[in-house]
Coordinates of C-alpha atoms in Angstrom, one line a residue:
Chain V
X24 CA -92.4 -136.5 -32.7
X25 CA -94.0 -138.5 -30.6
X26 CA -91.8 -141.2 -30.4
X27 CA -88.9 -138.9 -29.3
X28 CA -91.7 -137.6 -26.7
X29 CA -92.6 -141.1 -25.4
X30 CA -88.9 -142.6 -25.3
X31 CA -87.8 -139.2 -23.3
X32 CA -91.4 -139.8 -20.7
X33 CA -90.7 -143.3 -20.2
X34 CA -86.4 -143.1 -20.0
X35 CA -87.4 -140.1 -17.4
X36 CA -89.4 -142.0 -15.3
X37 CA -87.5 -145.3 -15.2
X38 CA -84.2 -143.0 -13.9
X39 CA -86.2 -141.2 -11.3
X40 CA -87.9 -144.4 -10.1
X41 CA -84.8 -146.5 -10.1
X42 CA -83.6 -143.8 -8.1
X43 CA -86.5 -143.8 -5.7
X44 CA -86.4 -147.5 -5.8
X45 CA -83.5 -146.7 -3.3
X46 CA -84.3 -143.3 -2.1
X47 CA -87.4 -144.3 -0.7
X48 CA -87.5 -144.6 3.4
X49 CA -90.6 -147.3 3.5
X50 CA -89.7 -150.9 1.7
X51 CA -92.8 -151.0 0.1
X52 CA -92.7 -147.6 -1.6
X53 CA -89.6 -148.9 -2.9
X54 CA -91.3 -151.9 -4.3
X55 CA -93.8 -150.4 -5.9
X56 CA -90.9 -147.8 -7.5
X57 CA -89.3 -151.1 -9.0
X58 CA -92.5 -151.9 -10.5
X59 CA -92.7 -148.8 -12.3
X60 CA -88.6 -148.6 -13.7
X61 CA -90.0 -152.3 -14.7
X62 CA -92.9 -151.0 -16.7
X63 CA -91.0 -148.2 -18.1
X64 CA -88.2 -150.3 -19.2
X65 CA -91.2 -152.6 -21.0
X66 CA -92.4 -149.5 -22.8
X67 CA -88.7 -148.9 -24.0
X68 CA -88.9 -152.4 -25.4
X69 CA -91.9 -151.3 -26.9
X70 CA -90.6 -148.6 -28.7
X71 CA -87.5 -150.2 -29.9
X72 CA -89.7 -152.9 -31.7
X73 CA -89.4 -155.9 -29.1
X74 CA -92.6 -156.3 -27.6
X75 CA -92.2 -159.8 -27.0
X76 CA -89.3 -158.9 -24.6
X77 CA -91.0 -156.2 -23.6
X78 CA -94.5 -158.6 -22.3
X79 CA -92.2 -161.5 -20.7
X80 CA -90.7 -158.2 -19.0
X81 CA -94.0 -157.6 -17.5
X82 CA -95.0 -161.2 -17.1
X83 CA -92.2 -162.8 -15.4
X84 CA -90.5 -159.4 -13.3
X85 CA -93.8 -157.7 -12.3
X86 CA -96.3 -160.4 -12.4
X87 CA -94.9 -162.7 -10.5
X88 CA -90.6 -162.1 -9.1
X89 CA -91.7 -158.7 -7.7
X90 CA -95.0 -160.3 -5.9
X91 CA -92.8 -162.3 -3.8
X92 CA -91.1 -159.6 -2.9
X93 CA -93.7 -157.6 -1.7
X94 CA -95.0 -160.4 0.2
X95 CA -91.8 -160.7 1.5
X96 CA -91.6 -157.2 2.5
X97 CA -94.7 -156.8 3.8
X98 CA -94.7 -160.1 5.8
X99 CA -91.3 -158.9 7.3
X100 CA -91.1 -156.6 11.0
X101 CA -89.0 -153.9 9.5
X102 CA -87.0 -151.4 11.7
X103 CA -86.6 -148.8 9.4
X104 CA -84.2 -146.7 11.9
X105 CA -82.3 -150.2 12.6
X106 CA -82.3 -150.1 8.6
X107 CA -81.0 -146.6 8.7
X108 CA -78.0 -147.2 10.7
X109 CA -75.0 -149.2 8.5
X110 CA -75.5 -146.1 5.7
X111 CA -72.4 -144.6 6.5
X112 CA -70.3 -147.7 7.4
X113 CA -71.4 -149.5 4.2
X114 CA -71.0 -145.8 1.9
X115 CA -67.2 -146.4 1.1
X116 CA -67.7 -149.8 -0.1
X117 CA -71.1 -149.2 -1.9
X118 CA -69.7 -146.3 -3.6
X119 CA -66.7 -148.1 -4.8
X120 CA -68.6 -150.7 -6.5
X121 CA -71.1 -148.3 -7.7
X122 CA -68.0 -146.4 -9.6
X123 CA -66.7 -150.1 -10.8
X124 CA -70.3 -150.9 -12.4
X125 CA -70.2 -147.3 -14.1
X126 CA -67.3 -147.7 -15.2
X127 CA -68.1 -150.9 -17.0
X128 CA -71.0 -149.5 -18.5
X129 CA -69.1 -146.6 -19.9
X130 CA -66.7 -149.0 -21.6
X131 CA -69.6 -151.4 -23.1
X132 CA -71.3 -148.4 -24.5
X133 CA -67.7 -146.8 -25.8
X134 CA -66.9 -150.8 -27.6
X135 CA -70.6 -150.6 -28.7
X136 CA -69.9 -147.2 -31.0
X137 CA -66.3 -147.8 -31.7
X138 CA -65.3 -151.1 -32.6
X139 CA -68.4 -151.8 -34.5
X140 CA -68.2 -155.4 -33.6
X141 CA -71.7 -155.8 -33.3
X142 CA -72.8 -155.2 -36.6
X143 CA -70.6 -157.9 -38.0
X144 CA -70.7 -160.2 -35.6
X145 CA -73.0 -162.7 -37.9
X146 CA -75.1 -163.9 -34.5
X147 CA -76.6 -160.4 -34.1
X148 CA -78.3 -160.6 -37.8
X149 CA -81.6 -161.0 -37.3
X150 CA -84.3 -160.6 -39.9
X151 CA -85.8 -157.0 -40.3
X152 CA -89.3 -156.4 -38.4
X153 CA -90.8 -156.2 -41.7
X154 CA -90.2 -159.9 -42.4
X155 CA -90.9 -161.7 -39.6
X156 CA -92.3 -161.1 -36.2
X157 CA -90.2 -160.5 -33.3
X158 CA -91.5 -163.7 -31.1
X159 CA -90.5 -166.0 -34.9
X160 CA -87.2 -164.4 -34.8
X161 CA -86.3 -164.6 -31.5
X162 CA -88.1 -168.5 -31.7
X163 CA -85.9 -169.4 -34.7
X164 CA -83.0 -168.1 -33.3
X165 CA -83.0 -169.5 -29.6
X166 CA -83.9 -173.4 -31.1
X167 CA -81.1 -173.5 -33.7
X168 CA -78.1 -171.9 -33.0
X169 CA -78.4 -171.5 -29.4
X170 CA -80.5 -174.6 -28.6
X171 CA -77.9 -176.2 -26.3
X172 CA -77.2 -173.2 -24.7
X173 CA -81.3 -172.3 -24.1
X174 CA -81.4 -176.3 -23.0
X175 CA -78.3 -175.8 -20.2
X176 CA -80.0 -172.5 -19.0
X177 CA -83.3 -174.4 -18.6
X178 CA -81.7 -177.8 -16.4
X179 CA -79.6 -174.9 -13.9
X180 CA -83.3 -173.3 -13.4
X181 CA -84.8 -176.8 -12.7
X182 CA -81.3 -177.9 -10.6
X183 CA -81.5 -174.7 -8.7
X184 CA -85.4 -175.6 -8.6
X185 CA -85.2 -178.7 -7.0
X186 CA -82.5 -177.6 -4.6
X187 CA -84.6 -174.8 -3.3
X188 CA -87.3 -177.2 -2.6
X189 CA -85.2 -179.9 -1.1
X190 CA -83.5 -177.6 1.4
X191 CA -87.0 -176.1 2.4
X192 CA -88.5 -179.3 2.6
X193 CA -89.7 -180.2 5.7
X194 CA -91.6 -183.6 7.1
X195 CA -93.6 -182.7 9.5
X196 CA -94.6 -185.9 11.8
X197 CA -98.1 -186.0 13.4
X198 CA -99.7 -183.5 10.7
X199 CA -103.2 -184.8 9.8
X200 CA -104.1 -184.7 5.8
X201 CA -107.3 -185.5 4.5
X202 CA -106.7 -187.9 1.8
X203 CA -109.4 -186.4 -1.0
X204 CA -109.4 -189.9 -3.3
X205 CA -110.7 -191.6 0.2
X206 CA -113.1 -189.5 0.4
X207 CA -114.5 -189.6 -2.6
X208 CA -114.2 -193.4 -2.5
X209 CA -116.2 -193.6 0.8
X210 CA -119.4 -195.2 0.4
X211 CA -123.0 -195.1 2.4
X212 CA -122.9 -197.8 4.2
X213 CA -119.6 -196.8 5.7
X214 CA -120.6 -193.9 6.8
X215 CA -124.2 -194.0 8.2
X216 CA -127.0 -196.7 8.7
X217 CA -130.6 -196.2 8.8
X218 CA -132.4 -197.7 11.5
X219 CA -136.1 -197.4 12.4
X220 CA -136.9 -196.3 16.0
X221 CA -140.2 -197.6 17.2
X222 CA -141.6 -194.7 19.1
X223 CA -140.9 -194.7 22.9
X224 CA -138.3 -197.5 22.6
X225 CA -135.5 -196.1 21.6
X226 CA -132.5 -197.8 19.9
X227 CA -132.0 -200.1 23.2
Chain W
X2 CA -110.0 -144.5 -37.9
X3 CA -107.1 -141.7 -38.2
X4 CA -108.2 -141.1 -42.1
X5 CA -111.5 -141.4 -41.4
X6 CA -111.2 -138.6 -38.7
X7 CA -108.7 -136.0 -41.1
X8 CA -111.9 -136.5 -43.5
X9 CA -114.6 -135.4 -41.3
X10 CA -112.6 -133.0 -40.1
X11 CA -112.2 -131.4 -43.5
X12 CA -115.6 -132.1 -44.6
X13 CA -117.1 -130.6 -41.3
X14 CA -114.9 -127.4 -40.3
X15 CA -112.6 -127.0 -43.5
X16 CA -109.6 -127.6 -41.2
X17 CA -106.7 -130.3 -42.1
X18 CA -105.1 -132.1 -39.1
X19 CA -101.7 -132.6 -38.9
X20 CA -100.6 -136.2 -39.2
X21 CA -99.5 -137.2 -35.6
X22 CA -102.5 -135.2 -34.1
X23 CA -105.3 -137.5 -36.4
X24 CA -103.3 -140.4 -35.0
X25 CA -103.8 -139.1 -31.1
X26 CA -107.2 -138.0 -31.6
X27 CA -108.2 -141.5 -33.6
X28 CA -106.8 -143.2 -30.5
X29 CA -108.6 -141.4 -28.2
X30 CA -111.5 -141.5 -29.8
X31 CA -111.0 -145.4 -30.3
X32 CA -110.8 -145.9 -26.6
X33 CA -113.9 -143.9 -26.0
X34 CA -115.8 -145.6 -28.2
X35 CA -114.6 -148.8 -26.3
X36 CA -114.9 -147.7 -22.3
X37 CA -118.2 -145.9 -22.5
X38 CA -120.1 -149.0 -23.7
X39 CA -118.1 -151.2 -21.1
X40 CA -119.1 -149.0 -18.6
X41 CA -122.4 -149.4 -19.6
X42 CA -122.1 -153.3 -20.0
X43 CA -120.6 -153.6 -16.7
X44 CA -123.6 -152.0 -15.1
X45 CA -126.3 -154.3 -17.1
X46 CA -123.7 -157.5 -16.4
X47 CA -124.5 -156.6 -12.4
X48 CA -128.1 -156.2 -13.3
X49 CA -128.2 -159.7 -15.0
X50 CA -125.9 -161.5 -12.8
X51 CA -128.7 -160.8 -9.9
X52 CA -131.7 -161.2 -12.1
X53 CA -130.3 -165.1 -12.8
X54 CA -129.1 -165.7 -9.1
X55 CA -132.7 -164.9 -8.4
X56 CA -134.1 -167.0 -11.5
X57 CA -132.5 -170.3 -9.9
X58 CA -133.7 -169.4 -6.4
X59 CA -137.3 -168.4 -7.1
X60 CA -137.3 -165.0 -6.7
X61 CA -138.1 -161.8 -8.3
X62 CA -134.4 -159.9 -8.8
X63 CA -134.1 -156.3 -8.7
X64 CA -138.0 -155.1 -10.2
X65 CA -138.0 -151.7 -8.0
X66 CA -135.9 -148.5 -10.2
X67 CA -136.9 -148.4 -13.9
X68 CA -139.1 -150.9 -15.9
X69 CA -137.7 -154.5 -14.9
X70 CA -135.6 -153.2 -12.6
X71 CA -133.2 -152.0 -15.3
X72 CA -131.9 -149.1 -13.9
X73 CA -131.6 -150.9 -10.4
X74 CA -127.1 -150.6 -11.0
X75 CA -127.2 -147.1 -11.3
X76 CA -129.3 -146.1 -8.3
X77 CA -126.7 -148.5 -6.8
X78 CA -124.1 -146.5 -8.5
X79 CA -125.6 -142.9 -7.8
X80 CA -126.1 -144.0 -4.1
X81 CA -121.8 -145.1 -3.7
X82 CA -121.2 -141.7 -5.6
X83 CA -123.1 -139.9 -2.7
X84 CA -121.5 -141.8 0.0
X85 CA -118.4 -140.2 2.0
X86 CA -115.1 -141.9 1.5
X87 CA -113.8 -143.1 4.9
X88 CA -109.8 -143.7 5.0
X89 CA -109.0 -145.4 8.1
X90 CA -106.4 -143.4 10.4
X91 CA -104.0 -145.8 10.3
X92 CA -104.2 -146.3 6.4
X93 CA -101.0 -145.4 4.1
X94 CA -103.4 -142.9 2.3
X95 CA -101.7 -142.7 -1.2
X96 CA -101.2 -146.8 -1.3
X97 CA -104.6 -146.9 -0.4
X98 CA -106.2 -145.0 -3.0
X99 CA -104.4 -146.3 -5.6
X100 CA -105.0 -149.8 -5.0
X101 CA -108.8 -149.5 -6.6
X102 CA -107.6 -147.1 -9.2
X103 CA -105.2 -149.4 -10.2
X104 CA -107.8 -152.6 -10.2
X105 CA -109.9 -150.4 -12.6
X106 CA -107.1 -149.1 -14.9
X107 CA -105.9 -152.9 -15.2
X108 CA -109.6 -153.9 -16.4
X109 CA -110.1 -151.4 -18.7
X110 CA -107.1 -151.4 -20.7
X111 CA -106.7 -154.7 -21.1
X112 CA -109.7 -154.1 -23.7
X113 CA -107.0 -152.7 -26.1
X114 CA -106.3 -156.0 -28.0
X115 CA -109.8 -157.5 -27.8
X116 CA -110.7 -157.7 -31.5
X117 CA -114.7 -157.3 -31.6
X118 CA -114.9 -158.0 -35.6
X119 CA -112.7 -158.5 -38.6
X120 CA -110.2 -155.6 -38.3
X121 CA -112.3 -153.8 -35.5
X122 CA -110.1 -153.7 -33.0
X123 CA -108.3 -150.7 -30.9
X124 CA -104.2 -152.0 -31.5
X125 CA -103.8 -155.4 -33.5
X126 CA -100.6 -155.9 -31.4
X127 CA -98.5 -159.1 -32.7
X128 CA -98.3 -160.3 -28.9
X129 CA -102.0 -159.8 -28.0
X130 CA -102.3 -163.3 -25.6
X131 CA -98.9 -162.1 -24.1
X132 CA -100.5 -158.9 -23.4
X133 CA -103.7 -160.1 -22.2
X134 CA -101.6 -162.5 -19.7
X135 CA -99.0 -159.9 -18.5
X136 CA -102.4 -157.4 -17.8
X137 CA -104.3 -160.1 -15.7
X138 CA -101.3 -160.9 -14.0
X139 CA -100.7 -157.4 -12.6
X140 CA -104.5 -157.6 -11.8
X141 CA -102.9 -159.2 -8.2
X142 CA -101.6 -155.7 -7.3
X143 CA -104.6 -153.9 -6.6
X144 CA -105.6 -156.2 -4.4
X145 CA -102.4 -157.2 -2.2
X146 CA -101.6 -153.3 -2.1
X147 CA -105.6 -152.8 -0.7
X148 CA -104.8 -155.3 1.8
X149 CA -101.7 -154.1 2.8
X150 CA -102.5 -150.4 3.1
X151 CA -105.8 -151.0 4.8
X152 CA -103.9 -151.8 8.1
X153 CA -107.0 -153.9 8.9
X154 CA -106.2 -158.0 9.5
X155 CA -109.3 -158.7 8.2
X156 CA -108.5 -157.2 4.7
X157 CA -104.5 -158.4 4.8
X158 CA -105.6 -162.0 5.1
X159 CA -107.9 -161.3 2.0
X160 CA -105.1 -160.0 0.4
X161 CA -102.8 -162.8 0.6
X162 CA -105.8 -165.3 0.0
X163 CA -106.2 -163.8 -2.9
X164 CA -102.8 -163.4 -4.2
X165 CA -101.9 -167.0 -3.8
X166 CA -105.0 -168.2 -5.5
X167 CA -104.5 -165.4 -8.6
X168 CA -100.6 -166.7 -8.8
X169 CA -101.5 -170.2 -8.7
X170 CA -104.4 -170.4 -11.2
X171 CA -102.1 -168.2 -13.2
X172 CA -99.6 -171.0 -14.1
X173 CA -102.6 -173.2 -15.3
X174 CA -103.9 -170.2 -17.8
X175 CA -100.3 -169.7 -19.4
X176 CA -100.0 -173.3 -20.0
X177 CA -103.9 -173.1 -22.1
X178 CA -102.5 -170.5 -23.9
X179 CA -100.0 -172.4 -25.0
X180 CA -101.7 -175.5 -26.5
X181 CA -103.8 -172.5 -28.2
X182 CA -101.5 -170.6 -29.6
X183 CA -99.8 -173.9 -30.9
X184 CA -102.4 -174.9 -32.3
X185 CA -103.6 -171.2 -34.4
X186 CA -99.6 -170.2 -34.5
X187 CA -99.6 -166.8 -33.4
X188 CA -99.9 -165.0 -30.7
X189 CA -102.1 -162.2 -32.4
X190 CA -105.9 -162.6 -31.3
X191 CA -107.3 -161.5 -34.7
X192 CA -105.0 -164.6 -36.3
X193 CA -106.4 -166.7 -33.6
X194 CA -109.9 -165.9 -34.2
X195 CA -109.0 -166.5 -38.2
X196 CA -107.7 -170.0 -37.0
X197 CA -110.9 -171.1 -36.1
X198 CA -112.8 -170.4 -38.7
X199 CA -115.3 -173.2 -39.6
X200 CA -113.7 -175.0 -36.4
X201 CA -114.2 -173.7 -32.7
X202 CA -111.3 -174.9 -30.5
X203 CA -113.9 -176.0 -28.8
X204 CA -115.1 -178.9 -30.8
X205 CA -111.3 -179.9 -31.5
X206 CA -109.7 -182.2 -29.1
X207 CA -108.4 -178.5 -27.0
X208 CA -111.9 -179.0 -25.5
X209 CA -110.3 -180.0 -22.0
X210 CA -108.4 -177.0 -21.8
X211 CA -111.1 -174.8 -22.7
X212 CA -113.1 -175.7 -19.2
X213 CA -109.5 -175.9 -17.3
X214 CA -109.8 -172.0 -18.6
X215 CA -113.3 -171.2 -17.5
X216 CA -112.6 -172.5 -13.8
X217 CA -109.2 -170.9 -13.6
X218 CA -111.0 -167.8 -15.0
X219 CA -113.6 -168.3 -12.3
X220 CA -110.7 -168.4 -9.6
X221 CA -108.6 -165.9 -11.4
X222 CA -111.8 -163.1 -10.9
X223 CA -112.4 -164.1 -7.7
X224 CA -116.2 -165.8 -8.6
X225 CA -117.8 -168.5 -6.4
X226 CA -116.9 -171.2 -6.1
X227 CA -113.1 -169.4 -5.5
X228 CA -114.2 -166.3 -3.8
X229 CA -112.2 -167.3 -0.8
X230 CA -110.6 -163.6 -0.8
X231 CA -113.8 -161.8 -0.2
X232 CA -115.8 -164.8 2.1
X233 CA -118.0 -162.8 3.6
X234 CA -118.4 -165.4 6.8
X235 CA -115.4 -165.5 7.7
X236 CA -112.7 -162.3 6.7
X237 CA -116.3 -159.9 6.2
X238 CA -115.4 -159.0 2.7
X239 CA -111.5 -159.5 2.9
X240 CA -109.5 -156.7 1.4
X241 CA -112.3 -154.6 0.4
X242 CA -113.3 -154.5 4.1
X243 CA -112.0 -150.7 4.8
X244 CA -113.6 -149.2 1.5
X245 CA -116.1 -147.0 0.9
X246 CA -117.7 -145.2 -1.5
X247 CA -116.4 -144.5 -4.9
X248 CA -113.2 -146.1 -3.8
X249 CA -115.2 -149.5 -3.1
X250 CA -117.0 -148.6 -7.2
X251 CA -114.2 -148.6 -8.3
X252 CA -113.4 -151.8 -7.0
X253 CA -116.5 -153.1 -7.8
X254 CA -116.6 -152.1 -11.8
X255 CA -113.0 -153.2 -12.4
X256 CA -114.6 -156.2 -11.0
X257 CA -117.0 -157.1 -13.2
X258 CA -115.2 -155.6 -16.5
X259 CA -112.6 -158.1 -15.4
X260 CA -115.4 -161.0 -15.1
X261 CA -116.7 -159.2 -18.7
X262 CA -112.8 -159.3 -20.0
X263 CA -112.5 -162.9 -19.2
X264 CA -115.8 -164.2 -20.9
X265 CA -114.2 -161.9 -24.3
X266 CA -111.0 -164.4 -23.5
X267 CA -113.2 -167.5 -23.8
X268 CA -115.0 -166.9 -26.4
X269 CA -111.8 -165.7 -28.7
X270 CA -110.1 -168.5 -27.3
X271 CA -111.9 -171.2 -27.4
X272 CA -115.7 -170.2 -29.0
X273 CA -114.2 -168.6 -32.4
X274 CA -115.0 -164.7 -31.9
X275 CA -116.4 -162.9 -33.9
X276 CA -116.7 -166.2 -36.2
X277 CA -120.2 -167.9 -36.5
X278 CA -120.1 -171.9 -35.5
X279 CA -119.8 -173.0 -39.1
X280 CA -118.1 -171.8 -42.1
X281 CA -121.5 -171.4 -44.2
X282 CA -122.6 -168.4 -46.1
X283 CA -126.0 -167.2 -44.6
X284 CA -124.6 -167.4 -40.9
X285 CA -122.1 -164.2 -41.9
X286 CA -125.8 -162.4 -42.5
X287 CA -125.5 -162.0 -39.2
X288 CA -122.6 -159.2 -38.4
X289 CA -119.6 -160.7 -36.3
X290 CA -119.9 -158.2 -32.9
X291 CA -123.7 -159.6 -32.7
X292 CA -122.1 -163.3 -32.9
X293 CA -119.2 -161.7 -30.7
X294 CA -121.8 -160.5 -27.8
X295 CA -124.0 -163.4 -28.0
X296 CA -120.7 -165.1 -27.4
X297 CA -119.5 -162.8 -24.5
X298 CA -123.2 -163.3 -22.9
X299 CA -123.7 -166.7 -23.1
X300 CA -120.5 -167.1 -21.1
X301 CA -121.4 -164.4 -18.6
X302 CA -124.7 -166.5 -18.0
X303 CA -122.1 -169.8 -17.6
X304 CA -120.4 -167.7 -14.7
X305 CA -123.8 -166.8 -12.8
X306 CA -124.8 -170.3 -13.4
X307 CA -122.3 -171.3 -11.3
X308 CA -122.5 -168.6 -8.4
X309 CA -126.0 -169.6 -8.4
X310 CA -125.6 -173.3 -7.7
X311 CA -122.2 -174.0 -6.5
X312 CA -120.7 -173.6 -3.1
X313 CA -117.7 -172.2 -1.9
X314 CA -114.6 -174.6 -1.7
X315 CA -112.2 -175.0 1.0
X316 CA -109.1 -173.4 0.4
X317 CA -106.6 -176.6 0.7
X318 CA -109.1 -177.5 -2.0
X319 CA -108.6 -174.7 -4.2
X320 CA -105.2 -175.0 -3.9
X321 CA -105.1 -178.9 -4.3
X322 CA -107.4 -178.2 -7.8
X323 CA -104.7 -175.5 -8.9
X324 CA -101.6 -177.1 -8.3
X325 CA -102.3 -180.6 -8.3
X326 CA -105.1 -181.1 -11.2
X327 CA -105.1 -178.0 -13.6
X328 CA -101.2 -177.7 -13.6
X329 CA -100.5 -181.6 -14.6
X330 CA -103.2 -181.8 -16.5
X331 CA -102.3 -178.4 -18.9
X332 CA -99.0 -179.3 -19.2
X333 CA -99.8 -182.6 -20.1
X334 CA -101.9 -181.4 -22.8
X335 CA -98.9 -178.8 -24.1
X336 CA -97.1 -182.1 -25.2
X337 CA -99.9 -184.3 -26.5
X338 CA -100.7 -181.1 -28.6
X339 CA -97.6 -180.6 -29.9
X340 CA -96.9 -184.5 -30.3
X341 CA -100.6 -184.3 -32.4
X342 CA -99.5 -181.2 -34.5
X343 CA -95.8 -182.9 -34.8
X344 CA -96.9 -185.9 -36.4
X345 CA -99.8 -184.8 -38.4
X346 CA -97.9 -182.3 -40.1
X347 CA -100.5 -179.3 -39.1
X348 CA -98.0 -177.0 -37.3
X349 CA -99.0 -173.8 -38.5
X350 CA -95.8 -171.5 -40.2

């Protein structure tokens, strides 16, 4: 009862978001729509029994992937009529691949129920919920069958990484820094002396 | 607290409740029975934090409403109630208003995993630290979209002062979890609490890693020395500048349950719970909230302390202490951690 209710509230809400995510006329709006098809999608984690997924859903997508892009989006001078104006050129194309990806999906979802592949396919058995937590599961599974491929995935992040910040990278000549271990190294007697002034005299 | 509930309901009005309706009701009675007291801790926290400011400068504190001043935060509260709410013209009105009702949200329900005792705890979720992390991590939200729907400059510079210095102390505080949860081998708080029994992280060599978490929690709340985003002498009050009212409460309280929410942290973390300091019979006279609350306080007093005495930094500073310090220095613990469990065979199953 109400687990039919709360998959049906959050499904609901991540389709009419994801469709306001595009819908919506000001950027931001539309940001904050993606946030909320990515917190529902978290609670359907939830509720299938993968709540690690569903927390590194909220930690990596909404804490910190769709931050930059609201700080890109607000940072940015949007025209939103200038935004407006390609719809109709663009509509044909869009649409086509919009019909491809549907397409697609259909035929994943038909495979999924027909061939039932996936139920023998040894790589998919993973221990019941009862036995072992889903973060131990999904832990045991990544580091012994698929450690090479988990590896590979982590050096093209790094790769891709270091290429970002090599292209972005820029010296700067004439930029002052303050240096904070020379700082911390200075000593009295570098920066100030004592002296005593003899009154009227001055230092002379 | 779902069977307890079908029994008083039978024993009080002779009515049985139906399965899923105990489990709703024991809910919302659960969370109840943890807001109302945080409410009411938040307000005495805000009393405290300015009687021991005034403590370390040699004056009085709040002594005015109530005996002691004690009922000095809510005149304070009664008065913000009364004032008008002023959106500015130019505002995006719903973004606006949602910004400190979503600050305040994020700091209550994070309370949901917090285990106060053996068993006493609203949902013993398996991924409590992920949780906890992926709730603080939103925290950012209500104040970039403050800042942003403001229209004010004043409050959009807060806003991205704050949001840099909440993503970058971020990393630092995933990487302490990790040499935590390494070390207890789970990622559910009551197991972590269990861990530590007879042992606080904090005596263990983790010790490093527990004040790498205090200051990133300092930053992470926005306290002096880090309370760049707010810097009253130079942005006014950054992104709260435009608010008003209950709307700048609400800001306020999620606040200081957020401050409350990451004392709870250190103490399950890193000071053992609900768990006295030694494993030794006559200490569990005492129940485990009391030690729990003692635990929570004493750290509370750690973050006045250092309002009180410290200044503010610069923010190429903070930065410099985020990125180049805490971040080396956490990682670098992750391996010597797991090296130590590796070769002492004490990784946990």
């Amino acid at each position: 009862m109400i687990y039919a209710l709360a998959f049906y509230l959050f499904a609901t809400i991540t389709v009419i978001s994801a469709i306001m995510v595009i819908a919506s006329r000001n950027p931001v709006h539309s940001v904050l729509f993606l946030i909320l098809a990515f917190f529902n999608s978290a609670g359907l984690f939830v509720l299938l029994g993968a709540e690690f997924i569903a927390m590194i859903l909220v930690i990596v997508y909404v804490g910190a992937v769709t931050v930059l892009f609201l700080f890109v989006v607000m940072m940015l001078d949007i025209d939103y009529n200038e935004l407006r104006k390609g719809f109709q050129k663009y509509l044909l194309v869009g649409g086509l691949i919009g019909i491809v990806l549907l397409a697609e999906l259909a035929l994943v979802g038909m495979g999924w129920g027909l061939t039932g592949h996936v139920i023998t396919d040894p790589a998919t058995a993973i221990p019941a919920l009862a036995q072992m937590s889903n973060t131990q599961a999904l832990g045991s599974l990544l580091y012994t069958r698929y450690v090479f491929l988990f590896q590979m995935a982590g050096m093209i992040l790094l790769v891709a990484m270091i290429g970002a910040i090599v292209l972005t990278h820029r010296k700067r000549p004439g930029v002052k820094k303050q240096n904070v271990n020379k700082q911390v190294m200075r000593r009295r007697h570098e920066a100030y002396e004592i002296v005593k002034v003899k009154p009227g005299q001055g230092l002379g | 607290m779902a069977d307890l509930l079908v029994e008083f309901f039978q024993w009080g009005f002779g009515v049985t409740l139906v399965p899923w309706f105990a489990t709703l009701l024991g809910i919302v009675v659960g969370i109840l029975a943890i807001v109302l007291p945080l409410l009411l801790a938040v307000a005495m926290s805000v009393y405290m934090d300015r009687k021991v400011w005034a403590g370390m400068q040699l004056r009085r504190g709040p002594n005015v409403v109530g005996p002691w001043g004690l009922m000095q935060s809510f005149a304070d509260g009664l008065k913000l109630f009364l004032k008008e709410t002023i959106i500015p013209a130019s505002a995006n009105k719903f973004v606006f208003l949602l910004a400190p009702a979503l600050t305040f949200l994020l700091a209550l329900v994070a309370w949901a995993v917090i285990p106060f005792d053996a068993g006493v705890v609203l949902s013993n979720l398996n991924v409590g630290v992920l949780y906890l992390f992926a709730i603080s991590s939103l925290g950012v939200y209500g104040i970039i979209l403050s800042g942003w729907a403001s229209n004010s400059r004043y409050a959009f510079l807060g806003a991205l002062r704050c949001s840099a210095q909440m993503v970058s102390y971020e990393v630092s505080i995933g990487f302490v979890l990790v040499t935590v949860l390494m070390t207890a081998g789970s990622l559910n708080l009551s197991d972590i609490v269990m861990a530590q029994k007879g042992q606080w992280y904090i005596f263990t060599p983790l010790l490093p890693m527990a004040v790498v978490f205090f200051i990133s929690a300092l930053a992470e709340t926005n306290r002096p020395p880090f309370d760049l985003p707010e810097a009253e002498a130079e942005i006014v009050a950054g992104y709260q500048v435009e608010y008003s009212s209950m709307a700048f409460a609400l800001f306020f309280l999620g606040e200081y349950a957020n401050i409350i929410l990451m004392c709870a942290m250190v103490s399950i973390l890193f000071l053992g719970g609900w768990l006295p300091p030694l494993d030794w019979a006559p200490l569990y006279i005492i129940p485990g909230w009391i030690w729990f609350f003692g635990k929570i306080f004493f750290v509370f007093f750690l973050f006045s302390w250092v309002k009180a005495t410290v200044p503010r930094y610069r923010y190429d500073q903070l930065m410099r202490l985020g990125w180049k310090v805490f971040l080396p220095l956490s990682l670098l613990w992750v391996v010597l951690t797991g090296v130590f469990l590796l070769l002492t065979g004490k990784i946990p199953v």
